[in-house]
């Protein structure tokens, strides 16, 4: 995938009715075949065309500097290449994109040297990842558990859009912070994870039933012993009664 920086120089010879509205030095992404649409027409518009349309909104969206445009374009190019490498559709299912984001972050932070971010970009990327992790921690500890998830490290990594390996290797202090805050929340009476709350209730119920069963078992043994003693007394009384009858006879 290629990145070209637009220049309107010589536009009069392009056969246009007016000067192009594309800002000078605006990045433009091309696939290697220089095609923006496949044979099926507009419905088969490629991702590069959508990204180029988004790039042209940057000047009116708080990014007036061509240097910012370049940084956004290169980041978008690397992201598209990463998705293509893993055969993930740009506008595909959320779970596939989140999984791809995790592998992308891991590769950009600790992958091959030629794919890692530069030091300045790495710091920016790390700050962004840390903010995502902290936001995910706050969501999980306030009970915002996603379907199929739990208040655990696995769900934390998925919600932050990074791999578990990346969470352990590059953000281990945040993982440790999460694991410290979680029992603190539980000790304060909070149950952010509905499943954990249910497990706690079932454990308490099991303890009560076990205690009740033990008490019932003790009472049963006591009654059994009393019954044995009473039978012994009755047997002794019966023996005495039989002896008295024999004496009378």
PDB file of C-alpha atoms in Angstrom:
ATOM      1  CA  UNK A   1       0.000   0.000   0.000  1.00  0.00           C
ATOM      2  CA  UNK A   2       1.352   3.411  -1.031  1.00  0.00           C
ATOM      3  CA  UNK A   3       0.991   6.913   0.418  1.00  0.00           C
ATOM      4  CA  UNK A   4       1.139   9.921  -1.927  1.00  0.00           C
ATOM      5  CA  UNK A   5       1.096  13.540  -0.778  1.00  0.00           C
ATOM      6  CA  UNK A   6      -1.159  15.610  -3.014  1.00  0.00           C
ATOM      7  CA  UNK A   7       0.044  18.662  -4.925  1.00  0.00           C
ATOM      8  CA  UNK A   8      -2.222  20.801  -7.132  1.00  0.00           C
ATOM      9  CA  UNK A   9       0.680  22.036  -9.205  1.00  0.00           C
ATOM     10  CA  UNK A  10      -0.273  21.936 -12.902  1.00  0.00           C
ATOM     11  CA  UNK A  11      -3.949  21.206 -12.242  1.00  0.00           C
ATOM     12  CA  UNK A  12      -4.934  23.381 -15.235  1.00  0.00           C
ATOM     13  CA  UNK A  13      -3.727  20.619 -17.559  1.00  0.00           C
ATOM     14  CA  UNK A  14      -5.828  17.924 -15.865  1.00  0.00           C
ATOM     15  CA  UNK A  15      -9.034  18.724 -17.748  1.00  0.00           C
ATOM     16  CA  UNK A  16     -10.891  19.862 -14.623  1.00  0.00           C
ATOM     17  CA  UNK A  17     -13.504  22.611 -14.416  1.00  0.00           C
ATOM     18  CA  UNK A  18     -11.867  24.178 -11.376  1.00  0.00           C
ATOM     19  CA  UNK A  19      -9.037  23.837  -8.911  1.00  0.00           C
ATOM     20  CA  UNK A  20      -9.262  20.638  -6.814  1.00  0.00           C
ATOM     21  CA  UNK A  21     -10.658  21.021  -3.289  1.00  0.00           C
ATOM     22  CA  UNK A  22      -8.024  18.671  -1.874  1.00  0.00           C
ATOM     23  CA  UNK A  23      -5.650  20.571   0.460  1.00  0.00           C
ATOM     24  CA  UNK A  24      -2.006  20.827  -0.527  1.00  0.00           C
ATOM     25  CA  UNK A  25       0.144  17.994   0.958  1.00  0.00           C
ATOM     26  CA  UNK A  26      -2.955  15.984   1.847  1.00  0.00           C
ATOM     27  CA  UNK A  27      -2.017  12.256   2.019  1.00  0.00           C
ATOM     28  CA  UNK A  28      -3.721   9.878  -0.413  1.00  0.00           C
ATOM     29  CA  UNK A  29      -3.607   6.090   0.048  1.00  0.00           C
ATOM     30  CA  UNK A  30      -3.349   3.738  -2.936  1.00  0.00           C
ATOM     31  CA  UNK A  31      -3.432  -0.003  -3.208  1.00  0.00           C
ATOM     32  CA  UNK A  32      -0.566  -1.445  -5.201  1.00  0.00           C
ATOM     33  CA  UNK A  33      -2.802  -1.703  -8.297  1.00  0.00           C
ATOM     34  CA  UNK A  34      -3.868   2.001  -8.058  1.00  0.00           C
ATOM     35  CA  UNK A  35      -7.563   1.004  -8.075  1.00  0.00           C
ATOM     36  CA  UNK A  36     -10.158   2.457  -5.679  1.00  0.00           C
ATOM     37  CA  UNK A  37     -13.123   0.284  -6.731  1.00  0.00           C
ATOM     38  CA  UNK A  38     -13.392  -3.344  -7.782  1.00  0.00           C
ATOM     39  CA  UNK A  39     -15.352  -4.523 -10.797  1.00  0.00           C
ATOM     40  CA  UNK A  40     -18.627  -4.703  -8.840  1.00  0.00           C
ATOM     41  CA  UNK A  41     -18.883  -0.909  -8.722  1.00  0.00           C
ATOM     42  CA  UNK A  42     -19.498   1.453  -5.758  1.00  0.00           C
ATOM     43  CA  UNK A  43     -20.595  -1.372  -3.490  1.00  0.00           C
ATOM     44  CA  UNK A  44     -17.122  -2.840  -3.861  1.00  0.00           C
ATOM     45  CA  UNK A  45     -15.398   0.401  -2.827  1.00  0.00           C
ATOM     46  CA  UNK A  46     -12.070  -0.371  -1.231  1.00  0.00           C
ATOM     47  CA  UNK A  47     -11.041   0.660   2.249  1.00  0.00           C
ATOM     48  CA  UNK A  48      -8.432   3.082   0.897  1.00  0.00           C
ATOM     49  CA  UNK A  49     -11.184   5.242  -0.612  1.00  0.00           C
ATOM     50  CA  UNK A  50     -13.018   5.431   2.713  1.00  0.00           C
ATOM     51  CA  UNK A  51      -9.777   6.299   4.523  1.00  0.00           C
ATOM     52  CA  UNK A  52      -8.957   9.012   1.964  1.00  0.00           C
ATOM     53  CA  UNK A  53     -12.400  10.559   2.463  1.00  0.00           C
ATOM     54  CA  UNK A  54     -11.775  10.564   6.215  1.00  0.00           C
ATOM     55  CA  UNK A  55      -8.305  12.110   5.815  1.00  0.00           C
ATOM     56  CA  UNK A  56      -9.819  15.030   3.907  1.00  0.00           C
ATOM     57  CA  UNK A  57     -11.979  15.852   6.936  1.00  0.00           C
ATOM     58  CA  UNK A  58      -8.962  16.325   9.219  1.00  0.00           C
ATOM     59  CA  UNK A  59      -8.418  20.070   8.478  1.00  0.00           C
ATOM     60  CA  UNK A  60     -11.960  20.831   9.707  1.00  0.00           C
ATOM     61  CA  UNK A  61     -11.759  18.358  12.598  1.00  0.00           C
ATOM     62  CA  UNK A  62      -9.058  19.957  14.701  1.00  0.00           C
ATOM     63  CA  UNK A  63      -5.984  18.752  12.781  1.00  0.00           C
ATOM     64  CA  UNK A  64      -4.903  21.639  10.505  1.00  0.00           C
ATOM     65  CA  UNK A  65      -1.226  20.658  10.291  1.00  0.00           C
ATOM     66  CA  UNK A  66       0.074  18.624   7.308  1.00  0.00           C
ATOM     67  CA  UNK A  67       2.371  16.841   9.754  1.00  0.00           C
ATOM     68  CA  UNK A  68      -0.698  15.577  11.608  1.00  0.00           C
ATOM     69  CA  UNK A  69      -2.258  14.446   8.324  1.00  0.00           C
ATOM     70  CA  UNK A  70       0.897  12.509   7.533  1.00  0.00           C
ATOM     71  CA  UNK A  71       0.939  10.817  10.957  1.00  0.00           C
ATOM     72  CA  UNK A  72      -2.731   9.820  10.649  1.00  0.00           C
ATOM     73  CA  UNK A  73      -2.252   8.545   7.102  1.00  0.00           C
ATOM     74  CA  UNK A  74       0.759   6.406   7.977  1.00  0.00           C
ATOM     75  CA  UNK A  75      -1.034   4.983  11.009  1.00  0.00           C
ATOM     76  CA  UNK A  76      -4.092   4.182   8.865  1.00  0.00           C
ATOM     77  CA  UNK A  77      -1.890   2.556   6.239  1.00  0.00           C
ATOM     78  CA  UNK A  78      -0.162   0.350   8.802  1.00  0.00           C
ATOM     79  CA  UNK A  79      -3.541  -0.628  10.277  1.00  0.00           C
ATOM     80  CA  UNK A  80      -4.963  -1.553   6.857  1.00  0.00           C
ATOM     81  CA  UNK A  81      -1.868  -3.582   6.017  1.00  0.00           C
ATOM     82  CA  UNK A  82      -2.151  -5.388   9.351  1.00  0.00           C
ATOM     83  CA  UNK A  83      -5.812  -6.222   8.738  1.00  0.00           C
ATOM     84  CA  UNK A  84      -4.996  -7.454   5.246  1.00  0.00           C
ATOM     85  CA  UNK A  85      -2.171  -9.637   6.597  1.00  0.00           C
ATOM     86  CA  UNK A  86      -4.622 -11.344   8.974  1.00  0.00           C
ATOM     87  CA  UNK A  87      -7.494 -11.398   6.446  1.00  0.00           C
ATOM     88  CA  UNK A  88      -9.780  -9.271   8.641  1.00  0.00           C
ATOM     89  CA  UNK A  89     -12.336  -7.052   6.892  1.00  0.00           C
ATOM     90  CA  UNK A  90     -11.939  -3.337   7.652  1.00  0.00           C
ATOM     91  CA  UNK A  91     -15.678  -3.029   8.342  1.00  0.00           C
ATOM     92  CA  UNK A  92     -16.008  -6.567   9.719  1.00  0.00           C
ATOM     93  CA  UNK A  93     -17.354  -7.907  13.003  1.00  0.00           C
ATOM     94  CA  UNK A  94     -16.349  -6.064  16.174  1.00  0.00           C
ATOM     95  CA  UNK A  95     -14.844  -9.116  17.873  1.00  0.00           C
ATOM     96  CA  UNK A  96     -12.551  -9.724  14.891  1.00  0.00           C
ATOM     97  CA  UNK A  97     -11.440  -6.086  14.828  1.00  0.00           C
ATOM     98  CA  UNK A  98     -10.786  -6.078  18.602  1.00  0.00           C
ATOM     99  CA  UNK A  99      -8.691  -9.233  18.249  1.00  0.00           C
ATOM    100  CA  UNK A 100      -6.761  -7.638  15.370  1.00  0.00           C
ATOM    101  CA  UNK A 101      -6.221  -4.494  17.435  1.00  0.00           C
ATOM    102  CA  UNK A 102      -4.644  -6.594  20.161  1.00  0.00           C
ATOM    103  CA  UNK A 103      -2.166  -8.239  17.805  1.00  0.00           C
ATOM    104  CA  UNK A 104      -1.500  -4.882  16.108  1.00  0.00           C
ATOM    105  CA  UNK A 105      -0.650  -3.149  19.396  1.00  0.00           C
ATOM    106  CA  UNK A 106       1.581  -6.036  20.431  1.00  0.00           C
ATOM    107  CA  UNK A 107       3.394  -6.024  17.090  1.00  0.00           C
ATOM    108  CA  UNK A 108       3.878  -2.259  17.070  1.00  0.00           C
ATOM    109  CA  UNK A 109       5.236  -2.199  20.615  1.00  0.00           C
ATOM    110  CA  UNK A 110       7.347  -5.337  20.783  1.00  0.00           C
ATOM    111  CA  UNK A 111       7.318  -6.954  17.344  1.00  0.00           C
ATOM    112  CA  UNK A 112      10.005  -6.927  14.613  1.00  0.00           C
ATOM    113  CA  UNK A 113      12.263  -3.885  14.794  1.00  0.00           C
ATOM    114  CA  UNK A 114      11.245  -2.600  11.356  1.00  0.00           C
ATOM    115  CA  UNK A 115       7.574  -2.551  12.436  1.00  0.00           C
ATOM    116  CA  UNK A 116       7.947  -0.958  15.851  1.00  0.00           C
ATOM    117  CA  UNK A 117       6.893   2.618  16.479  1.00  0.00           C
ATOM    118  CA  UNK A 118       9.515   5.353  16.709  1.00  0.00           C
ATOM    119  CA  UNK A 119      10.312   6.466  20.250  1.00  0.00           C
ATOM    120  CA  UNK A 120       8.077   9.559  20.142  1.00  0.00           C
ATOM    121  CA  UNK A 121       5.220   7.646  18.541  1.00  0.00           C
ATOM    122  CA  UNK A 122       5.785   4.743  20.915  1.00  0.00           C
ATOM    123  CA  UNK A 123       5.296   7.015  23.917  1.00  0.00           C
ATOM    124  CA  UNK A 124       2.103   8.398  22.406  1.00  0.00           C
ATOM    125  CA  UNK A 125       0.844   4.933  21.559  1.00  0.00           C
ATOM    126  CA  UNK A 126       1.704   3.642  25.025  1.00  0.00           C
ATOM    127  CA  UNK A 127      -0.175   6.527  26.638  1.00  0.00           C
ATOM    128  CA  UNK A 128      -3.214   5.777  24.473  1.00  0.00           C
ATOM    129  CA  UNK A 129      -3.074   2.080  25.356  1.00  0.00           C
ATOM    130  CA  UNK A 130      -2.743   2.872  29.064  1.00  0.00           C
ATOM    131  CA  UNK A 131      -5.785   5.141  28.866  1.00  0.00           C
ATOM    132  CA  UNK A 132      -7.753   2.347  27.180  1.00  0.00           C
ATOM    133  CA  UNK A 133      -6.658  -0.133  29.861  1.00  0.00           C
ATOM    134  CA  UNK A 134      -7.561   2.216  32.717  1.00  0.00           C
ATOM    135  CA  UNK A 135     -10.951   2.923  31.144  1.00  0.00           C
ATOM    136  CA  UNK A 136     -11.532  -0.828  30.807  1.00  0.00           C
ATOM    137  CA  UNK A 137     -10.532  -1.347  34.467  1.00  0.00           C
ATOM    138  CA  UNK A 138     -13.026   1.293  35.601  1.00  0.00           C
ATOM    139  CA  UNK A 139     -15.788  -0.253  33.495  1.00  0.00           C
ATOM    140  CA  UNK A 140     -15.198  -3.763  34.829  1.00  0.00           C
ATOM    141  CA  UNK A 141     -14.962  -2.665  38.466  1.00  0.00           C
ATOM    142  CA  UNK A 142     -18.229  -0.731  38.165  1.00  0.00           C
ATOM    143  CA  UNK A 143     -20.068  -3.784  36.907  1.00  0.00           C
ATOM    144  CA  UNK A 144     -20.017  -3.108  33.156  1.00  0.00           C
ATOM    145  CA  UNK A 145     -19.203  -6.699  32.236  1.00  0.00           C
ATOM    146  CA  UNK A 146     -19.496  -7.505  28.495  1.00  0.00           C
ATOM    147  CA  UNK A 147     -21.495 -10.556  27.376  1.00  0.00           C
ATOM    148  CA  UNK A 148     -19.427 -13.683  27.813  1.00  0.00           C
ATOM    149  CA  UNK A 149     -16.850 -11.832  29.903  1.00  0.00           C
ATOM    150  CA  UNK A 150     -15.949 -11.605  33.569  1.00  0.00           C
ATOM    151  CA  UNK A 151     -14.117  -9.301  35.946  1.00  0.00           C
ATOM    152  CA  UNK A 152     -10.773 -10.889  35.100  1.00  0.00           C
ATOM    153  CA  UNK A 153      -7.532 -10.213  33.238  1.00  0.00           C
ATOM    154  CA  UNK A 154      -8.678 -12.010  30.090  1.00  0.00           C
ATOM    155  CA  UNK A 155     -11.710  -9.729  29.715  1.00  0.00           C
ATOM    156  CA  UNK A 156      -9.627  -6.690  30.661  1.00  0.00           C
ATOM    157  CA  UNK A 157      -7.228  -7.326  27.769  1.00  0.00           C
ATOM    158  CA  UNK A 158     -10.099  -7.902  25.352  1.00  0.00           C
ATOM    159  CA  UNK A 159     -11.915  -4.731  26.421  1.00  0.00           C
ATOM    160  CA  UNK A 160      -8.698  -2.684  26.111  1.00  0.00           C
ATOM    161  CA  UNK A 161      -8.118  -4.047  22.616  1.00  0.00           C
ATOM    162  CA  UNK A 162      -4.755  -5.652  23.341  1.00  0.00           C
ATOM    163  CA  UNK A 163      -3.504  -9.205  23.695  1.00  0.00           C
ATOM    164  CA  UNK A 164      -2.999 -10.795  27.099  1.00  0.00           C
ATOM    165  CA  UNK A 165       0.697 -11.171  26.304  1.00  0.00           C
ATOM    166  CA  UNK A 166       0.974  -7.440  25.617  1.00  0.00           C
ATOM    167  CA  UNK A 167      -0.896  -6.684  28.854  1.00  0.00           C
ATOM    168  CA  UNK A 168       1.576  -8.819  30.814  1.00  0.00           C
ATOM    169  CA  UNK A 169       4.704  -7.633  29.016  1.00  0.00           C
ATOM    170  CA  UNK A 170       4.173  -3.900  28.463  1.00  0.00           C
ATOM    171  CA  UNK A 171       1.438  -2.958  30.950  1.00  0.00           C
ATOM    172  CA  UNK A 172       2.079  -5.340  33.803  1.00  0.00           C
ATOM    173  CA  UNK A 173       1.763  -2.531  36.367  1.00  0.00           C
ATOM    174  CA  UNK A 174      -1.811  -1.886  35.219  1.00  0.00           C
ATOM    175  CA  UNK A 175      -2.632  -5.591  35.412  1.00  0.00           C
ATOM    176  CA  UNK A 176      -1.273  -5.620  38.969  1.00  0.00           C
ATOM    177  CA  UNK A 177      -3.289  -2.501  39.789  1.00  0.00           C
ATOM    178  CA  UNK A 178      -6.446  -4.187  38.505  1.00  0.00           C
ATOM    179  CA  UNK A 179      -5.803  -7.327  40.541  1.00  0.00           C
ATOM    180  CA  UNK A 180      -5.277  -5.197  43.679  1.00  0.00           C
ATOM    181  CA  UNK A 181      -8.369  -3.043  43.162  1.00  0.00           C
ATOM    182  CA  UNK A 182     -10.634  -6.017  42.483  1.00  0.00           C
ATOM    183  CA  UNK A 183     -10.403  -7.651  45.970  1.00  0.00           C
ATOM    184  CA  UNK A 184     -10.557  -4.182  47.540  1.00  0.00           C
ATOM    185  CA  UNK A 185     -13.866  -3.604  45.770  1.00  0.00           C
ATOM    186  CA  UNK A 186     -15.115  -6.992  46.943  1.00  0.00           C
ATOM    187  CA  UNK A 187     -14.021  -6.263  50.527  1.00  0.00           C
ATOM    188  CA  UNK A 188     -15.996  -3.008  50.376  1.00  0.00           C
ATOM    189  CA  UNK A 189     -19.126  -4.983  49.552  1.00  0.00           C
ATOM    190  CA  UNK A 190     -19.081  -4.299  45.817  1.00  0.00           C
ATOM    191  CA  UNK A 191     -19.632  -7.113  43.361  1.00  0.00           C
ATOM    192  CA  UNK A 192     -18.734  -5.786  39.910  1.00  0.00           C
ATOM    193  CA  UNK A 193     -19.054  -9.194  38.306  1.00  0.00           C
ATOM    194  CA  UNK A 194     -22.616 -10.617  38.488  1.00  0.00           C
ATOM    195  CA  UNK A 195     -21.184 -14.107  38.146  1.00  0.00           C
ATOM    196  CA  UNK A 196     -18.889 -13.561  41.135  1.00  0.00           C
ATOM    197  CA  UNK A 197     -21.832 -12.208  43.125  1.00  0.00           C
ATOM    198  CA  UNK A 198     -23.851 -15.301  42.279  1.00  0.00           C
ATOM    199  CA  UNK A 199     -20.922 -17.573  43.174  1.00  0.00           C
ATOM    200  CA  UNK A 200     -20.581 -15.769  46.525  1.00  0.00           C
ATOM    201  CA  UNK A 201     -24.302 -16.178  47.245  1.00  0.00           C
ATOM    202  CA  UNK A 202     -24.166 -19.872  46.343  1.00  0.00           C
ATOM    203  CA  UNK A 203     -21.119 -20.380  48.557  1.00  0.00           C
ATOM    204  CA  UNK A 204     -22.872 -18.688  51.473  1.00  0.00           C
ATOM    205  CA  UNK A 205     -25.982 -20.796  50.875  1.00  0.00           C
ATOM    206  CA  UNK A 206     -23.842 -23.929  50.690  1.00  0.00           C
ATOM    207  CA  UNK A 207     -22.155 -23.018  53.981  1.00  0.00           C
ATOM    208  CA  UNK A 208     -25.534 -22.464  55.670  1.00  0.00           C
ATOM    209  CA  UNK A 209     -26.908 -25.744  54.334  1.00  0.00           C
ATOM    210  CA  UNK A 210     -23.732 -27.596  55.357  1.00  0.00           C
ATOM    211  CA  UNK A 211     -23.955 -26.119  58.869  1.00  0.00           C
ATOM    212  CA  UNK A 212     -27.645 -26.996  59.097  1.00  0.00           C
ATOM    213  CA  UNK A 213     -26.963 -30.516  57.882  1.00  0.00           C
ATOM    214  CA  UNK A 214     -24.192 -30.951  60.478  1.00  0.00           C
ATOM    215  CA  UNK A 215     -26.522 -29.669  63.215  1.00  0.00           C
ATOM    216  CA  UNK A 216     -29.285 -32.021  62.057  1.00  0.00           C
ATOM    217  CA  UNK A 217     -26.817 -34.909  62.000  1.00  0.00           C
ATOM    218  CA  UNK A 218     -25.756 -34.100  65.579  1.00  0.00           C
ATOM    219  CA  UNK A 219     -29.394 -33.956  66.725  1.00  0.00           C
ATOM    220  CA  UNK A 220     -30.074 -37.261  64.974  1.00  0.00           C
ATOM    221  CA  UNK A 221     -27.146 -38.933  66.773  1.00  0.00           C
ATOM    222  CA  UNK A 222     -28.322 -37.522  70.103  1.00  0.00           C
ATOM    223  CA  UNK A 223     -31.862 -38.828  69.503  1.00  0.00           C
ATOM    224  CA  UNK A 224     -30.452 -42.152  68.430  1.00  0.00           C
ATOM    225  CA  UNK A 225     -28.451 -42.403  71.655  1.00  0.00           C
ATOM    226  CA  UNK A 226     -31.468 -41.442  73.770  1.00  0.00           C
ATOM    227  CA  UNK A 227     -33.539 -44.038  71.944  1.00  0.00           C
ATOM    228  CA  UNK A 228     -30.893 -46.680  72.713  1.00  0.00           C
ATOM    229  CA  UNK A 229     -30.880 -45.707  76.402  1.00  0.00           C
ATOM    230  CA  UNK A 230     -34.669 -45.787  76.594  1.00  0.00           C
ATOM    231  CA  UNK A 231     -34.742 -49.208  74.965  1.00  0.00           C
ATOM    232  CA  UNK A 232     -32.185 -50.394  77.531  1.00  0.00           C
ATOM    233  CA  UNK A 233     -34.340 -49.047  80.372  1.00  0.00           C
ATOM    234  CA  UNK A 234     -37.475 -50.670  78.913  1.00  0.00           C
ATOM    235  CA  UNK A 235     -35.632 -53.960  78.502  1.00  0.00           C
ATOM    236  CA  UNK A 236     -34.494 -53.793  82.169  1.00  0.00           C
ATOM    237  CA  UNK A 237     -38.036 -52.977  83.317  1.00  0.00           C
ATOM    238  CA  UNK A 238     -39.386 -55.869  81.278  1.00  0.00           C
ATOM    239  CA  UNK A 239     -36.847 -58.250  82.867  1.00  0.00           C
ATOM    240  CA  UNK A 240     -37.828 -57.047  86.328  1.00  0.00           C
ATOM    241  CA  UNK A 241     -41.542 -57.462  85.513  1.00  0.00           C
ATOM    242  CA  UNK A 242     -40.959 -61.022  84.314  1.00  0.00           C
ATOM    243  CA  UNK A 243     -39.005 -61.810  87.507  1.00  0.00           C
ATOM    244  CA  UNK A 244     -41.832 -60.495  89.698  1.00  0.00           C
ATOM    245  CA  UNK A 245     -44.401 -62.585  87.802  1.00  0.00           C
ATOM    246  CA  UNK A 246     -42.338 -65.716  88.359  1.00  0.00           C
ATOM    247  CA  UNK A 247     -42.151 -64.956  92.051  1.00  0.00           C
ATOM    248  CA  UNK A 248     -45.932 -64.591  92.245  1.00  0.00           C
ATOM    249  CA  UNK A 249     -46.457 -67.850  90.458  1.00  0.00           C
TER     250      UNK A 249
END
